[in-house]
Coordinates of C-alpha atoms in Angstrom, one line a residue:
M1 CA 49.8 -96.0 -54.5
V2 CA 52.5 -98.3 -53.4
E3 CA 54.8 -97.1 -56.2
V4 CA 54.4 -93.5 -54.6
E5 CA 55.4 -94.9 -51.5
L6 CA 58.3 -97.2 -52.4
V7 CA 59.7 -93.8 -54.4
L8 CA 59.3 -91.7 -51.2
L9 CA 60.6 -94.2 -49.0
A10 CA 63.6 -94.7 -51.6
L11 CA 64.3 -90.6 -51.2
A12 CA 64.1 -90.6 -47.5
V13 CA 66.9 -93.1 -47.4
V14 CA 69.0 -91.3 -49.9
F15 CA 68.6 -88.2 -48.0
V16 CA 69.2 -89.7 -44.6
G17 CA 72.4 -91.4 -46.5
G18 CA 73.6 -88.3 -47.9
A19 CA 73.2 -86.5 -44.9
V20 CA 75.5 -89.2 -42.7
A21 CA 77.9 -88.9 -45.7
M22 CA 77.9 -84.9 -45.3
L23 CA 78.2 -85.1 -41.6
G24 CA 81.2 -87.8 -42.0
A25 CA 83.0 -85.7 -44.8
T26 CA 82.8 -82.6 -42.6
A27 CA 84.0 -84.4 -39.7
I28 CA 86.9 -85.8 -41.3
A29 CA 87.7 -82.1 -42.7
A30 CA 87.3 -80.6 -39.4
W31 CA 89.9 -83.0 -37.7
T32 CA 92.4 -82.7 -40.5
T33 CA 91.9 -78.8 -40.6
A34 CA 92.6 -79.0 -36.8
R35 CA 95.9 -81.1 -37.0
L36 CA 97.3 -78.7 -39.9
A37 CA 96.4 -75.8 -37.9
A38 CA 98.1 -77.3 -34.8
T39 CA 101.2 -78.4 -36.6
L40 CA 101.5 -75.1 -38.5
S41 CA 101.1 -73.0 -35.1
T42 CA 104.1 -74.9 -33.8
L43 CA 106.4 -74.4 -36.6
V44 CA 105.4 -70.5 -36.6
R45 CA 105.3 -70.2 -32.8
P46 CA 108.3 -68.7 -31.4
V47 CA 110.6 -70.4 -28.9
V48 CA 110.2 -68.5 -25.3
L49 CA 112.2 -69.8 -22.6
G50 CA 110.8 -69.9 -18.9
P51 CA 112.9 -69.0 -16.0
T52 CA 113.4 -72.7 -14.9
D53 CA 114.2 -74.1 -18.5
I54 CA 118.1 -73.6 -18.0
R55 CA 117.9 -75.5 -14.7
D56 CA 116.3 -78.3 -16.0
V57 CA 119.3 -78.7 -18.7
E58 CA 121.6 -78.2 -16.0
L59 CA 119.9 -81.1 -14.0
R60 CA 119.9 -83.3 -17.1
V61 CA 123.8 -82.8 -17.9
A62 CA 124.6 -83.3 -14.2
G63 CA 122.8 -86.6 -14.6
L64 CA 124.6 -87.4 -17.6
R65 CA 127.6 -86.7 -15.9
A66 CA 126.8 -89.0 -13.1
L67 CA 125.4 -91.8 -15.4
D68 CA 129.4 -92.6 -16.3
H69 CA 130.2 -93.4 -12.5
V70 CA 127.2 -95.6 -11.9
D71 CA 128.4 -99.1 -11.2
S72 CA 125.5 -100.8 -9.4
G73 CA 121.8 -101.0 -9.4
V74 CA 119.6 -102.0 -6.5
V75 CA 116.7 -104.2 -7.3
T76 CA 113.1 -102.2 -6.1
N77 CA 110.9 -104.5 -7.6
V78 CA 110.3 -108.1 -9.1
V79 CA 106.9 -108.4 -11.4
P80 CA 105.7 -111.2 -13.6
E81 CA 105.2 -110.0 -17.1
R82 CA 104.3 -111.7 -20.1
R83 CA 105.7 -109.9 -23.4
R84 CA 105.5 -110.5 -27.1
G85 CA 108.3 -111.5 -29.2
A86 CA 110.3 -109.0 -31.1
S87 CA 110.4 -110.4 -34.3
G88 CA 109.1 -113.1 -36.7
L89 CA 106.4 -115.7 -35.3
A90 CA 107.6 -114.5 -32.0
R91 CA 105.0 -111.3 -32.1
L92 CA 102.2 -113.5 -32.1
S93 CA 102.7 -115.2 -29.0
R94 CA 103.5 -114.1 -25.8
S95 CA 106.2 -115.4 -23.3
D96 CA 105.9 -115.8 -19.4
G97 CA 109.0 -113.7 -17.6
V98 CA 110.2 -111.6 -14.8
R99 CA 111.0 -107.6 -15.3
F100 CA 113.6 -106.5 -12.6
D101 CA 113.5 -103.0 -11.8
L102 CA 116.7 -101.0 -10.6
A103 CA 117.3 -97.9 -8.7
L104 CA 120.3 -96.2 -10.3
A105 CA 122.3 -93.5 -8.1
T106 CA 121.6 -90.7 -10.5
P107 CA 120.7 -87.2 -9.8
D108 CA 117.7 -87.6 -11.9
D109 CA 116.3 -90.8 -10.3
R110 CA 116.7 -93.1 -13.4
T111 CA 115.5 -96.7 -12.9
A112 CA 116.6 -99.5 -15.4
T113 CA 114.7 -102.0 -16.0
V114 CA 115.3 -105.8 -17.3
W115 CA 112.9 -108.6 -18.4
V116 CA 114.0 -112.0 -18.5
P117 CA 111.7 -114.9 -19.9
V118 CA 110.9 -117.8 -17.4
P119 CA 113.0 -121.0 -18.5
E120 CA 111.0 -124.5 -19.2
A121 CA 113.7 -126.1 -17.3
L122 CA 116.0 -125.2 -14.5
T123 CA 119.2 -126.6 -16.4
G124 CA 121.9 -123.7 -14.5
G125 CA 122.3 -122.1 -17.8
S126 CA 119.5 -119.8 -18.3
R127 CA 119.5 -115.9 -18.3
F128 CA 116.9 -116.1 -15.2
E129 CA 119.1 -118.6 -13.3
R130 CA 122.2 -116.4 -13.8
I131 CA 120.5 -113.1 -12.6
A132 CA 118.8 -115.0 -9.7
A133 CA 122.6 -116.4 -8.6
A134 CA 123.9 -112.6 -9.0
C135 CA 121.0 -111.4 -6.6
G136 CA 122.0 -114.4 -4.2
V137 CA 118.3 -116.3 -4.3
A138 CA 117.5 -119.7 -5.3
P139 CA 115.4 -119.2 -8.5
E140 CA 112.2 -120.4 -6.9
E141 CA 112.5 -117.4 -4.5
I142 CA 113.2 -114.9 -6.9
S143 CA 111.2 -112.5 -5.1
D144 CA 113.5 -112.2 -2.5
A145 CA 115.9 -110.4 -4.7
V146 CA 114.5 -107.0 -3.6
G147 CA 117.1 -105.0 -2.2
T148 CA 120.1 -106.8 -3.7
E149 CA 122.4 -104.7 -5.4
L150 CA 123.6 -106.0 -8.9
P151 CA 127.0 -104.7 -10.7
L152 CA 126.2 -102.8 -14.0
A153 CA 128.2 -101.5 -16.7
R154 CA 127.4 -99.1 -19.4
G155 CA 127.8 -100.4 -22.8
A156 CA 128.8 -98.6 -26.1
D157 CA 125.2 -98.0 -27.2
G158 CA 124.5 -96.2 -23.9
G159 CA 122.2 -99.2 -22.4
W160 CA 123.1 -100.7 -19.0
R161 CA 124.3 -104.2 -18.9
I162 CA 124.7 -106.4 -15.8
S163 CA 128.1 -106.6 -15.5
P164 CA 130.0 -109.7 -15.7
A165 CA 131.8 -108.9 -12.3
S166 CA 130.7 -110.8 -9.7
G167 CA 127.7 -109.9 -8.0
R168 CA 127.0 -110.2 -4.3
G169 CA 123.8 -110.9 -2.1
R170 CA 122.4 -110.1 0.6
D171 CA 123.7 -112.9 2.7
G172 CA 127.2 -112.1 1.1
S173 CA 127.2 -114.8 -1.1
V174 CA 129.1 -114.3 -4.5
A175 CA 127.7 -115.3 -7.7
A176 CA 129.4 -115.0 -11.2
G177 CA 127.7 -113.3 -13.9
D178 CA 129.3 -114.7 -17.1
S179 CA 127.3 -114.0 -20.0
M180 CA 124.4 -111.6 -18.7
T181 CA 126.1 -108.8 -20.9
A182 CA 124.2 -110.2 -23.8
R183 CA 121.5 -107.8 -23.8
S184 CA 121.1 -104.3 -22.4
F185 CA 118.0 -102.9 -20.6
E186 CA 115.9 -100.0 -20.8
T187 CA 116.4 -96.7 -18.4
E188 CA 113.7 -94.4 -17.8
R189 CA 113.1 -91.4 -15.4
A190 CA 111.1 -92.5 -12.2

């Protein structure tokens, strides 16, 4: 009697395992079919332009034309932020830093962001201290940089860089931004 119960139990386990495997295979097949159908429908579907599409193109082109004439950005936000390194072992750890959001005077309301690591020691030569000086604030009072205008230059790669020209703080002090052109920042629409 015990052997019959063991055989029935083994059959039940095999039946349940098979049902779960079939259900999983069916789900994977359904997902794959849905992805293929969506991809094929986008390839086959004709392009239909709506009444506002040309206006969107015109606004984008106007924004691109205006980007060449932008020479400064206003700091709208200063946010502490931890980021991973770009390559190698630096990807495994996070570094403390500060993200500056800059509003650009463009028709499509673009913003530029730059992230600067917080230095281990204040030496006067760190990028963080140079940006604080360009904003006309002390590094330990970096939150006061909000509202400050920073000079920007458009790089050959299309990215924005803090211009090597002098920047003016809110108090009228002038601070040089000598090697702040080393990195460009990301631009995005607001």
